[in-house]
Amino acid sequence: MHDINLVLDTPIFKFGSYSLLVGELISFLAALLITFIIANLTQRAFKRLANRKGMMTVTSIYVIGRIIHYIILFVGFLISLLALGIKLTELALVASALGVGIGLGLQGLVNNFVSGIMILLEKSLKVGDFIELADGMVGEVKEIQMRATLIRTNDNIDVLIPNATLTSGMVTNWTLSDNLRRFRIPFSVAYGSDKDIVRQAVLEAAREVKYTLDIEGKEPKVWMTGFGDSSLNFTLGVWVEPDFVKHPTSLMSDYLWAIDDSFRKYEIEIPFPQRDLHIRSDCRQDAN
């Protein structure tokens, strides 16, 4: 035991009046390890709690779990520093030095962290939401982390978006307050087509798609939108079930497929570009 105490009291290095002992370093590492274990166990517990129905919404559980996770990490880090033998007054000096560091080069990190807290508290973005960014990228929010938010596209590509970008840029949340959404599918028919038959054919096609909603106030509709160079232009408006809102590409394909089948059934012609060619003959007689 005496030998162990000698080893634990052995200084590793000295800096002014401060000396780091082997025992203090071990305590520091142990405190960090325990902090990460507790934080991870707490996060897992909240994830299991989210699977239970009737207690709280999944979003509220996720927000509370994230905030508690950050608090545990912060408190554990302070305890770890105290385990090194650093006094509270010295911690204040470290905090002031850290403030200078933040002012010099960590603004982005702090900005993203604060933005992440704002997203969690405001619930403007939630795990499971389907969003569209200003550059046209769409995907599902999988996780709101300390620095960035994880977005997974429909091509199963994970993209990390800095939290500050989400709070300062334009973000379209397709499922913020309601999972129901109307999609607009443009299509065209040849001039001379019977517009009433076109409407009938397209509405039949829309109802053939299994996830089309056909309830009061959310029925499929067909609008005529303009006259093209060689076509009459229309748009089909359909409300779809929530599970299919997050798959816009396959959804668009399903409706276009059904519309084409219905056009073949009703013998409705799909337009193709037409151009009139005028040939002018300029005959010049020989001067002789």
PDB file of C-alpha atoms in Angstrom:
ATOM      1  CA  MET A   1       0.000   0.000   0.000  1.00  0.00           C
ATOM      2  CA  HIS A   2       2.854   2.331   0.868  1.00  0.00           C
ATOM      3  CA  ASP A   3       4.412   1.705  -2.554  1.00  0.00           C
ATOM      4  CA  ILE A   4       1.078   2.465  -4.278  1.00  0.00           C
ATOM      5  CA  ASN A   5       0.776   5.756  -2.402  1.00  0.00           C
ATOM      6  CA  LEU A   6       4.307   6.673  -3.427  1.00  0.00           C
ATOM      7  CA  VAL A   7       3.466   6.007  -7.056  1.00  0.00           C
ATOM      8  CA  LEU A   8       0.202   8.004  -6.861  1.00  0.00           C
ATOM      9  CA  ASP A   9       2.009  10.936  -5.218  1.00  0.00           C
ATOM     10  CA  THR A  10       4.752  10.989  -7.840  1.00  0.00           C
ATOM     11  CA  PRO A  11       4.690  14.281  -9.767  1.00  0.00           C
ATOM     12  CA  ILE A  12       4.540  14.043 -13.558  1.00  0.00           C
ATOM     13  CA  PHE A  13       5.463  17.659 -14.231  1.00  0.00           C
ATOM     14  CA  LYS A  14       5.515  21.001 -12.473  1.00  0.00           C
ATOM     15  CA  PHE A  15       4.422  24.382 -13.722  1.00  0.00           C
ATOM     16  CA  GLY A  16       5.069  27.182 -11.256  1.00  0.00           C
ATOM     17  CA  SER A  17       3.377  26.302  -8.008  1.00  0.00           C
ATOM     18  CA  TYR A  18       1.248  23.619  -9.653  1.00  0.00           C
ATOM     19  CA  SER A  19       2.394  20.014  -9.939  1.00  0.00           C
ATOM     20  CA  LEU A  20       0.454  17.211 -11.622  1.00  0.00           C
ATOM     21  CA  LEU A  21       0.548  13.940  -9.677  1.00  0.00           C
ATOM     22  CA  VAL A  22       0.033  10.448 -11.079  1.00  0.00           C
ATOM     23  CA  GLY A  23      -2.993   9.960  -8.816  1.00  0.00           C
ATOM     24  CA  GLU A  24      -4.571  13.188 -10.037  1.00  0.00           C
ATOM     25  CA  LEU A  25      -4.108  12.175 -13.675  1.00  0.00           C
ATOM     26  CA  ILE A  26      -5.709   8.785 -12.976  1.00  0.00           C
ATOM     27  CA  SER A  27      -8.612  10.507 -11.196  1.00  0.00           C
ATOM     28  CA  PHE A  28      -9.000  12.890 -14.151  1.00  0.00           C
ATOM     29  CA  LEU A  29      -9.154  10.048 -16.677  1.00  0.00           C
ATOM     30  CA  ALA A  30     -11.505   8.019 -14.452  1.00  0.00           C
ATOM     31  CA  ALA A  31     -13.852  11.002 -14.056  1.00  0.00           C
ATOM     32  CA  LEU A  32     -13.928  11.529 -17.829  1.00  0.00           C
ATOM     33  CA  LEU A  33     -14.616   7.839 -18.425  1.00  0.00           C
ATOM     34  CA  ILE A  34     -17.438   7.758 -15.877  1.00  0.00           C
ATOM     35  CA  THR A  35     -18.892  10.956 -17.361  1.00  0.00           C
ATOM     36  CA  PHE A  36     -19.049   9.509 -20.870  1.00  0.00           C
ATOM     37  CA  ILE A  37     -20.507   6.231 -19.584  1.00  0.00           C
ATOM     38  CA  ILE A  38     -23.250   8.031 -17.620  1.00  0.00           C
ATOM     39  CA  ALA A  39     -24.000  10.346 -20.569  1.00  0.00           C
ATOM     40  CA  ASN A  40     -24.312   7.428 -22.990  1.00  0.00           C
ATOM     41  CA  LEU A  41     -26.450   5.375 -20.586  1.00  0.00           C
ATOM     42  CA  THR A  42     -28.721   8.368 -20.047  1.00  0.00           C
ATOM     43  CA  GLN A  43     -29.084   8.891 -23.793  1.00  0.00           C
ATOM     44  CA  ARG A  44     -29.956   5.222 -24.323  1.00  0.00           C
ATOM     45  CA  ALA A  45     -32.493   5.366 -21.495  1.00  0.00           C
ATOM     46  CA  PHE A  46     -34.254   8.316 -23.104  1.00  0.00           C
ATOM     47  CA  LYS A  47     -34.293   6.503 -26.462  1.00  0.00           C
ATOM     48  CA  ARG A  48     -35.981   3.512 -24.820  1.00  0.00           C
ATOM     49  CA  LEU A  49     -38.400   5.865 -23.094  1.00  0.00           C
ATOM     50  CA  ALA A  50     -39.297   7.389 -26.458  1.00  0.00           C
ATOM     51  CA  ASN A  51     -40.504   3.987 -27.636  1.00  0.00           C
ATOM     52  CA  ARG A  52     -43.121   3.880 -24.878  1.00  0.00           C
ATOM     53  CA  LYS A  53     -46.424   5.398 -25.906  1.00  0.00           C
ATOM     54  CA  GLY A  54     -48.625   7.597 -23.784  1.00  0.00           C
ATOM     55  CA  MET A  55     -45.927   9.229 -21.668  1.00  0.00           C
ATOM     56  CA  MET A  56     -44.499  12.082 -23.720  1.00  0.00           C
ATOM     57  CA  THR A  57     -43.984  12.903 -27.335  1.00  0.00           C
ATOM     58  CA  VAL A  58     -40.873  11.496 -28.948  1.00  0.00           C
ATOM     59  CA  THR A  59     -39.711  15.023 -29.762  1.00  0.00           C
ATOM     60  CA  SER A  60     -39.945  16.196 -26.140  1.00  0.00           C
ATOM     61  CA  ILE A  61     -38.069  13.144 -24.916  1.00  0.00           C
ATOM     62  CA  TYR A  62     -35.327  13.704 -27.493  1.00  0.00           C
ATOM     63  CA  VAL A  63     -34.937  17.376 -26.520  1.00  0.00           C
ATOM     64  CA  ILE A  64     -34.816  16.641 -22.783  1.00  0.00           C
ATOM     65  CA  GLY A  65     -32.392  13.784 -23.345  1.00  0.00           C
ATOM     66  CA  ARG A  66     -30.061  15.938 -25.427  1.00  0.00           C
ATOM     67  CA  ILE A  67     -30.006  18.801 -22.901  1.00  0.00           C
ATOM     68  CA  ILE A  68     -29.368  16.431 -19.976  1.00  0.00           C
ATOM     69  CA  HIS A  69     -26.610  14.790 -22.047  1.00  0.00           C
ATOM     70  CA  TYR A  70     -24.873  18.162 -22.470  1.00  0.00           C
ATOM     71  CA  ILE A  71     -25.287  19.012 -18.778  1.00  0.00           C
ATOM     72  CA  ILE A  72     -23.740  15.700 -17.709  1.00  0.00           C
ATOM     73  CA  LEU A  73     -20.782  16.258 -20.021  1.00  0.00           C
ATOM     74  CA  PHE A  74     -20.260  19.793 -18.710  1.00  0.00           C
ATOM     75  CA  VAL A  75     -20.472  18.814 -15.030  1.00  0.00           C
ATOM     76  CA  GLY A  76     -18.274  15.773 -15.603  1.00  0.00           C
ATOM     77  CA  PHE A  77     -15.661  17.921 -17.315  1.00  0.00           C
ATOM     78  CA  LEU A  78     -15.593  20.324 -14.350  1.00  0.00           C
ATOM     79  CA  ILE A  79     -15.241  17.431 -11.893  1.00  0.00           C
ATOM     80  CA  SER A  80     -12.411  16.043 -14.008  1.00  0.00           C
ATOM     81  CA  LEU A  81     -10.579  19.371 -13.849  1.00  0.00           C
ATOM     82  CA  LEU A  82     -11.065  19.502 -10.077  1.00  0.00           C
ATOM     83  CA  ALA A  83      -9.617  15.988  -9.898  1.00  0.00           C
ATOM     84  CA  LEU A  84      -6.423  17.386 -11.408  1.00  0.00           C
ATOM     85  CA  GLY A  85      -6.057  19.567  -8.332  1.00  0.00           C
ATOM     86  CA  ILE A  86      -7.104  22.746 -10.108  1.00  0.00           C
ATOM     87  CA  LYS A  87      -8.890  25.128  -7.768  1.00  0.00           C
ATOM     88  CA  LEU A  88     -12.066  27.034  -8.573  1.00  0.00           C
ATOM     89  CA  THR A  89     -10.139  30.290  -8.816  1.00  0.00           C
ATOM     90  CA  GLU A  90      -7.825  28.680 -11.326  1.00  0.00           C
ATOM     91  CA  LEU A  91     -10.854  27.366 -13.224  1.00  0.00           C
ATOM     92  CA  ALA A  92     -12.044  30.952 -13.498  1.00  0.00           C
ATOM     93  CA  LEU A  93      -8.732  31.862 -15.094  1.00  0.00           C
ATOM     94  CA  VAL A  94      -9.075  28.916 -17.476  1.00  0.00           C
ATOM     95  CA  ALA A  95     -12.604  30.061 -18.338  1.00  0.00           C
ATOM     96  CA  SER A  96     -11.377  33.571 -19.071  1.00  0.00           C
ATOM     97  CA  ALA A  97      -8.591  32.171 -21.246  1.00  0.00           C
ATOM     98  CA  LEU A  98     -11.170  30.002 -22.990  1.00  0.00           C
ATOM     99  CA  GLY A  99     -13.241  33.127 -23.580  1.00  0.00           C
ATOM    100  CA  VAL A 100     -10.285  34.712 -25.350  1.00  0.00           C
ATOM    101  CA  GLY A 101      -9.893  31.554 -27.412  1.00  0.00           C
ATOM    102  CA  ILE A 102     -13.573  31.662 -28.341  1.00  0.00           C
ATOM    103  CA  GLY A 103     -13.183  35.276 -29.393  1.00  0.00           C
ATOM    104  CA  LEU A 104     -10.163  34.449 -31.534  1.00  0.00           C
ATOM    105  CA  GLY A 105     -10.998  31.204 -33.275  1.00  0.00           C
ATOM    106  CA  LEU A 106     -13.875  29.212 -31.840  1.00  0.00           C
ATOM    107  CA  GLN A 107     -16.765  31.451 -32.869  1.00  0.00           C
ATOM    108  CA  GLY A 108     -17.976  28.921 -35.421  1.00  0.00           C
ATOM    109  CA  LEU A 109     -17.997  26.057 -32.917  1.00  0.00           C
ATOM    110  CA  VAL A 110     -19.853  28.076 -30.280  1.00  0.00           C
ATOM    111  CA  ASN A 111     -22.250  29.442 -32.898  1.00  0.00           C
ATOM    112  CA  ASN A 112     -23.127  25.928 -34.072  1.00  0.00           C
ATOM    113  CA  PHE A 113     -23.553  24.697 -30.485  1.00  0.00           C
ATOM    114  CA  VAL A 114     -25.873  27.569 -29.534  1.00  0.00           C
ATOM    115  CA  SER A 115     -27.774  27.128 -32.802  1.00  0.00           C
ATOM    116  CA  GLY A 116     -28.234  23.439 -31.983  1.00  0.00           C
ATOM    117  CA  ILE A 117     -29.682  24.345 -28.578  1.00  0.00           C
ATOM    118  CA  MET A 118     -32.054  26.819 -30.269  1.00  0.00           C
ATOM    119  CA  ILE A 119     -33.218  24.145 -32.718  1.00  0.00           C
ATOM    120  CA  LEU A 120     -33.891  21.738 -29.851  1.00  0.00           C
ATOM    121  CA  LEU A 121     -35.792  24.282 -27.753  1.00  0.00           C
ATOM    122  CA  GLU A 122     -37.778  25.871 -30.592  1.00  0.00           C
ATOM    123  CA  LYS A 123     -38.594  22.469 -32.144  1.00  0.00           C
ATOM    124  CA  SER A 124     -38.429  24.102 -35.558  1.00  0.00           C
ATOM    125  CA  LEU A 125     -36.639  20.941 -36.681  1.00  0.00           C
ATOM    126  CA  LYS A 126     -37.292  17.567 -35.099  1.00  0.00           C
ATOM    127  CA  VAL A 127     -35.875  14.115 -35.568  1.00  0.00           C
ATOM    128  CA  GLY A 128     -37.971  12.491 -38.273  1.00  0.00           C
ATOM    129  CA  ASP A 129     -38.838  15.727 -40.098  1.00  0.00           C
ATOM    130  CA  PHE A 130     -38.414  15.798 -43.870  1.00  0.00           C
ATOM    131  CA  ILE A 131     -36.770  19.035 -44.947  1.00  0.00           C
ATOM    132  CA  GLU A 132     -35.606  20.789 -48.087  1.00  0.00           C
ATOM    133  CA  LEU A 133     -32.620  23.154 -48.099  1.00  0.00           C
ATOM    134  CA  ALA A 134     -32.129  26.232 -50.242  1.00  0.00           C
ATOM    135  CA  ASP A 135     -29.855  24.300 -52.627  1.00  0.00           C
ATOM    136  CA  GLY A 136     -32.642  21.797 -53.332  1.00  0.00           C
ATOM    137  CA  MET A 137     -31.322  18.921 -51.207  1.00  0.00           C
ATOM    138  CA  VAL A 138     -34.049  16.988 -49.413  1.00  0.00           C
ATOM    139  CA  GLY A 139     -33.727  14.464 -46.618  1.00  0.00           C
ATOM    140  CA  GLU A 140     -34.892  13.261 -43.225  1.00  0.00           C
ATOM    141  CA  VAL A 141     -33.500  14.642 -39.964  1.00  0.00           C
ATOM    142  CA  LYS A 142     -31.874  11.693 -38.208  1.00  0.00           C
ATOM    143  CA  GLU A 143     -30.001  13.389 -35.345  1.00  0.00           C
ATOM    144  CA  ILE A 144     -29.396  16.875 -33.948  1.00  0.00           C
ATOM    145  CA  GLN A 145     -25.828  16.841 -32.653  1.00  0.00           C
ATOM    146  CA  MET A 146     -23.695  19.359 -30.764  1.00  0.00           C
ATOM    147  CA  ARG A 147     -22.105  20.858 -33.893  1.00  0.00           C
ATOM    148  CA  ALA A 148     -24.223  19.717 -36.820  1.00  0.00           C
ATOM    149  CA  THR A 149     -27.510  18.083 -37.765  1.00  0.00           C
ATOM    150  CA  LEU A 150     -27.451  14.740 -39.550  1.00  0.00           C
ATOM    151  CA  ILE A 151     -29.636  14.589 -42.664  1.00  0.00           C
ATOM    152  CA  ARG A 152     -30.173  11.346 -44.578  1.00  0.00           C
ATOM    153  CA  THR A 153     -31.250  11.664 -48.208  1.00  0.00           C
ATOM    154  CA  ASN A 154     -33.464   9.175 -50.039  1.00  0.00           C
ATOM    155  CA  ASP A 155     -30.299   7.821 -51.677  1.00  0.00           C
ATOM    156  CA  ASN A 156     -29.156   6.790 -48.168  1.00  0.00           C
ATOM    157  CA  ILE A 157     -26.454   9.466 -48.115  1.00  0.00           C
ATOM    158  CA  ASP A 158     -25.727  10.987 -44.701  1.00  0.00           C
ATOM    159  CA  VAL A 159     -25.055  14.734 -44.819  1.00  0.00           C
ATOM    160  CA  LEU A 160     -23.917  16.813 -41.831  1.00  0.00           C
ATOM    161  CA  ILE A 161     -25.313  20.353 -41.970  1.00  0.00           C
ATOM    162  CA  PRO A 162     -23.841  22.904 -39.523  1.00  0.00           C
ATOM    163  CA  ASN A 163     -26.530  23.990 -37.061  1.00  0.00           C
ATOM    164  CA  ALA A 164     -25.820  27.666 -37.771  1.00  0.00           C
ATOM    165  CA  THR A 165     -26.660  27.073 -41.440  1.00  0.00           C
ATOM    166  CA  LEU A 166     -30.070  25.691 -40.499  1.00  0.00           C
ATOM    167  CA  THR A 167     -30.906  28.613 -38.207  1.00  0.00           C
ATOM    168  CA  SER A 168     -29.686  31.369 -40.538  1.00  0.00           C
ATOM    169  CA  GLY A 169     -30.629  29.928 -43.949  1.00  0.00           C
ATOM    170  CA  MET A 170     -33.958  29.105 -45.558  1.00  0.00           C
ATOM    171  CA  VAL A 171     -35.210  25.628 -44.700  1.00  0.00           C
ATOM    172  CA  THR A 172     -38.502  24.144 -45.915  1.00  0.00           C
ATOM    173  CA  ASN A 173     -39.898  21.691 -43.380  1.00  0.00           C
ATOM    174  CA  TRP A 174     -42.382  19.440 -45.159  1.00  0.00           C
ATOM    175  CA  THR A 175     -43.618  17.816 -41.945  1.00  0.00           C
ATOM    176  CA  LEU A 176     -43.330  20.518 -39.270  1.00  0.00           C
ATOM    177  CA  SER A 177     -46.950  20.652 -38.114  1.00  0.00           C
ATOM    178  CA  ASP A 178     -48.703  18.189 -40.448  1.00  0.00           C
ATOM    179  CA  ASN A 179     -47.525  15.053 -42.200  1.00  0.00           C
ATOM    180  CA  LEU A 180     -50.050  15.479 -45.002  1.00  0.00           C
ATOM    181  CA  ARG A 181     -48.843  17.289 -48.106  1.00  0.00           C
ATOM    182  CA  ARG A 182     -50.178  17.999 -51.575  1.00  0.00           C
ATOM    183  CA  PHE A 183     -48.015  17.252 -54.582  1.00  0.00           C
ATOM    184  CA  ARG A 184     -48.420  18.832 -58.013  1.00  0.00           C
ATOM    185  CA  ILE A 185     -47.740  16.661 -61.045  1.00  0.00           C
ATOM    186  CA  PRO A 186     -47.572  18.584 -64.347  1.00  0.00           C
ATOM    187  CA  PHE A 187     -48.566  16.915 -67.626  1.00  0.00           C
ATOM    188  CA  SER A 188     -49.584  17.894 -71.174  1.00  0.00           C
ATOM    189  CA  VAL A 189     -51.903  16.664 -73.927  1.00  0.00           C
ATOM    190  CA  ALA A 190     -52.099  17.448 -77.605  1.00  0.00           C
ATOM    191  CA  TYR A 191     -54.252  20.270 -78.930  1.00  0.00           C
ATOM    192  CA  GLY A 192     -57.716  19.040 -79.855  1.00  0.00           C
ATOM    193  CA  SER A 193     -57.987  16.642 -76.898  1.00  0.00           C
ATOM    194  CA  ASP A 194     -61.319  16.579 -75.046  1.00  0.00           C
ATOM    195  CA  LYS A 195     -60.570  18.371 -71.776  1.00  0.00           C
ATOM    196  CA  ASP A 196     -63.370  16.649 -69.863  1.00  0.00           C
ATOM    197  CA  ILE A 197     -62.100  13.226 -70.871  1.00  0.00           C
ATOM    198  CA  VAL A 198     -58.570  14.311 -69.923  1.00  0.00           C
ATOM    199  CA  ARG A 199     -59.793  15.256 -66.445  1.00  0.00           C
ATOM    200  CA  GLN A 200     -61.675  11.977 -66.078  1.00  0.00           C
ATOM    201  CA  ALA A 201     -58.688   9.916 -67.208  1.00  0.00           C
ATOM    202  CA  VAL A 202     -56.231  11.670 -64.888  1.00  0.00           C
ATOM    203  CA  LEU A 203     -58.516  11.473 -61.835  1.00  0.00           C
ATOM    204  CA  GLU A 204     -58.984   7.764 -62.461  1.00  0.00           C
ATOM    205  CA  ALA A 205     -55.209   7.403 -62.712  1.00  0.00           C
ATOM    206  CA  ALA A 206     -54.716   9.271 -59.429  1.00  0.00           C
ATOM    207  CA  ARG A 207     -57.159   7.012 -57.593  1.00  0.00           C
ATOM    208  CA  GLU A 208     -55.337   3.962 -58.933  1.00  0.00           C
ATOM    209  CA  VAL A 209     -52.265   4.986 -56.912  1.00  0.00           C
ATOM    210  CA  LYS A 210     -52.776   3.251 -53.562  1.00  0.00           C
ATOM    211  CA  TYR A 211     -51.602   6.071 -51.281  1.00  0.00           C
ATOM    212  CA  THR A 212     -53.763   8.828 -52.798  1.00  0.00           C
ATOM    213  CA  LEU A 213     -56.062  10.492 -50.254  1.00  0.00           C
ATOM    214  CA  ASP A 214     -59.637  10.964 -51.439  1.00  0.00           C
ATOM    215  CA  ILE A 215     -61.397  12.515 -48.462  1.00  0.00           C
ATOM    216  CA  GLU A 216     -63.446  15.666 -48.084  1.00  0.00           C
ATOM    217  CA  GLY A 217     -61.287  18.731 -48.655  1.00  0.00           C
ATOM    218  CA  LYS A 218     -58.356  16.668 -49.944  1.00  0.00           C
ATOM    219  CA  GLU A 219     -59.695  15.187 -53.162  1.00  0.00           C
ATOM    220  CA  PRO A 220     -57.492  14.891 -56.277  1.00  0.00           C
ATOM    221  CA  LYS A 221     -57.919  17.858 -58.605  1.00  0.00           C
ATOM    222  CA  VAL A 222     -56.932  18.705 -62.167  1.00  0.00           C
ATOM    223  CA  TRP A 223     -56.165  22.268 -63.216  1.00  0.00           C
ATOM    224  CA  MET A 224     -55.520  23.610 -66.679  1.00  0.00           C
ATOM    225  CA  THR A 225     -52.431  25.789 -66.398  1.00  0.00           C
ATOM    226  CA  GLY A 226     -51.697  27.150 -69.869  1.00  0.00           C
ATOM    227  CA  PHE A 227     -51.262  26.837 -73.608  1.00  0.00           C
ATOM    228  CA  GLY A 228     -47.898  25.507 -74.728  1.00  0.00           C
ATOM    229  CA  ASP A 229     -46.254  25.635 -78.127  1.00  0.00           C
ATOM    230  CA  SER A 230     -47.766  22.281 -79.048  1.00  0.00           C
ATOM    231  CA  SER A 231     -49.795  21.238 -76.025  1.00  0.00           C
ATOM    232  CA  LEU A 232     -52.486  22.001 -73.495  1.00  0.00           C
ATOM    233  CA  ASN A 233     -50.797  22.099 -70.074  1.00  0.00           C
ATOM    234  CA  PHE A 234     -52.403  20.702 -66.919  1.00  0.00           C
ATOM    235  CA  THR A 235     -51.444  19.958 -63.322  1.00  0.00           C
ATOM    236  CA  LEU A 236     -52.698  17.139 -61.129  1.00  0.00           C
ATOM    237  CA  GLY A 237     -52.921  18.039 -57.416  1.00  0.00           C
ATOM    238  CA  VAL A 238     -52.983  15.076 -55.025  1.00  0.00           C
ATOM    239  CA  TRP A 239     -52.799  14.661 -51.262  1.00  0.00           C
ATOM    240  CA  VAL A 240     -50.868  11.575 -50.179  1.00  0.00           C
ATOM    241  CA  GLU A 241     -50.571   9.480 -47.038  1.00  0.00           C
ATOM    242  CA  PRO A 242     -47.867  10.590 -44.554  1.00  0.00           C
ATOM    243  CA  ASP A 243     -45.603   7.574 -45.084  1.00  0.00           C
ATOM    244  CA  PHE A 244     -45.083   8.503 -48.738  1.00  0.00           C
ATOM    245  CA  VAL A 245     -44.389  12.226 -48.311  1.00  0.00           C
ATOM    246  CA  LYS A 246     -40.693  11.481 -47.798  1.00  0.00           C
ATOM    247  CA  HIS A 247     -40.318   9.808 -51.202  1.00  0.00           C
ATOM    248  CA  PRO A 248     -41.082  12.549 -53.757  1.00  0.00           C
ATOM    249  CA  THR A 249     -39.162  11.017 -56.670  1.00  0.00           C
ATOM    250  CA  SER A 250     -40.826   7.596 -56.562  1.00  0.00           C
ATOM    251  CA  LEU A 251     -44.146   9.292 -55.854  1.00  0.00           C
ATOM    252  CA  MET A 252     -43.862  11.454 -58.982  1.00  0.00           C
ATOM    253  CA  SER A 253     -42.943   8.380 -61.009  1.00  0.00           C
ATOM    254  CA  ASP A 254     -45.976   6.429 -59.771  1.00  0.00           C
ATOM    255  CA  TYR A 255     -48.420   9.160 -60.803  1.00  0.00           C
ATOM    256  CA  LEU A 256     -46.832   9.777 -64.194  1.00  0.00           C
ATOM    257  CA  TRP A 257     -46.860   6.023 -64.821  1.00  0.00           C
ATOM    258  CA  ALA A 258     -50.560   5.803 -63.959  1.00  0.00           C
ATOM    259  CA  ILE A 259     -51.404   8.860 -66.090  1.00  0.00           C
ATOM    260  CA  ASP A 260     -49.637   7.373 -69.119  1.00  0.00           C
ATOM    261  CA  ASP A 261     -51.549   4.089 -68.708  1.00  0.00           C
ATOM    262  CA  SER A 262     -54.829   6.002 -68.458  1.00  0.00           C
ATOM    263  CA  PHE A 263     -54.018   8.066 -71.569  1.00  0.00           C
ATOM    264  CA  ARG A 264     -53.439   4.856 -73.516  1.00  0.00           C
ATOM    265  CA  LYS A 265     -56.776   3.519 -72.288  1.00  0.00           C
ATOM    266  CA  TYR A 266     -58.673   6.631 -73.405  1.00  0.00           C
ATOM    267  CA  GLU A 267     -56.518   7.101 -76.519  1.00  0.00           C
ATOM    268  CA  ILE A 268     -55.440  10.582 -75.452  1.00  0.00           C
ATOM    269  CA  GLU A 269     -52.514  11.824 -77.461  1.00  0.00           C
ATOM    270  CA  ILE A 270     -49.391  13.041 -75.748  1.00  0.00           C
ATOM    271  CA  PRO A 271     -47.981  16.067 -77.604  1.00  0.00           C
ATOM    272  CA  PHE A 272     -44.715  16.232 -79.456  1.00  0.00           C
ATOM    273  CA  PRO A 273     -42.985  19.387 -80.719  1.00  0.00           C
ATOM    274  CA  GLN A 274     -44.272  20.625 -84.051  1.00  0.00           C
ATOM    275  CA  ARG A 275     -42.610  23.159 -86.294  1.00  0.00           C
ATOM    276  CA  ASP A 276     -43.882  24.742 -89.493  1.00  0.00           C
ATOM    277  CA  LEU A 277     -41.244  25.063 -92.174  1.00  0.00           C
ATOM    278  CA  HIS A 278     -41.706  27.833 -94.771  1.00  0.00           C
ATOM    279  CA  ILE A 279     -39.557  27.654 -97.894  1.00  0.00           C
ATOM    280  CA  ARG A 280     -39.171  30.853 -99.868  1.00  0.00           C
ATOM    281  CA  SER A 281     -37.867  30.704-103.389  1.00  0.00           C
ATOM    282  CA  ASP A 282     -35.987  33.775-104.647  1.00  0.00           C
ATOM    283  CA  CYS A 283     -35.568  33.408-108.370  1.00  0.00           C
ATOM    284  CA  ARG A 284     -33.324  35.955-109.979  1.00  0.00           C
ATOM    285  CA  GLN A 285     -33.183  36.343-113.704  1.00  0.00           C
ATOM    286  CA  ASP A 286     -29.898  36.665-115.462  1.00  0.00           C
ATOM    287  CA  ALA A 287     -29.274  40.266-116.515  1.00  0.00           C
ATOM    288  CA  ASN A 288     -28.503  39.052-119.991  1.00  0.00           C
TER     289      ASN A 288
END
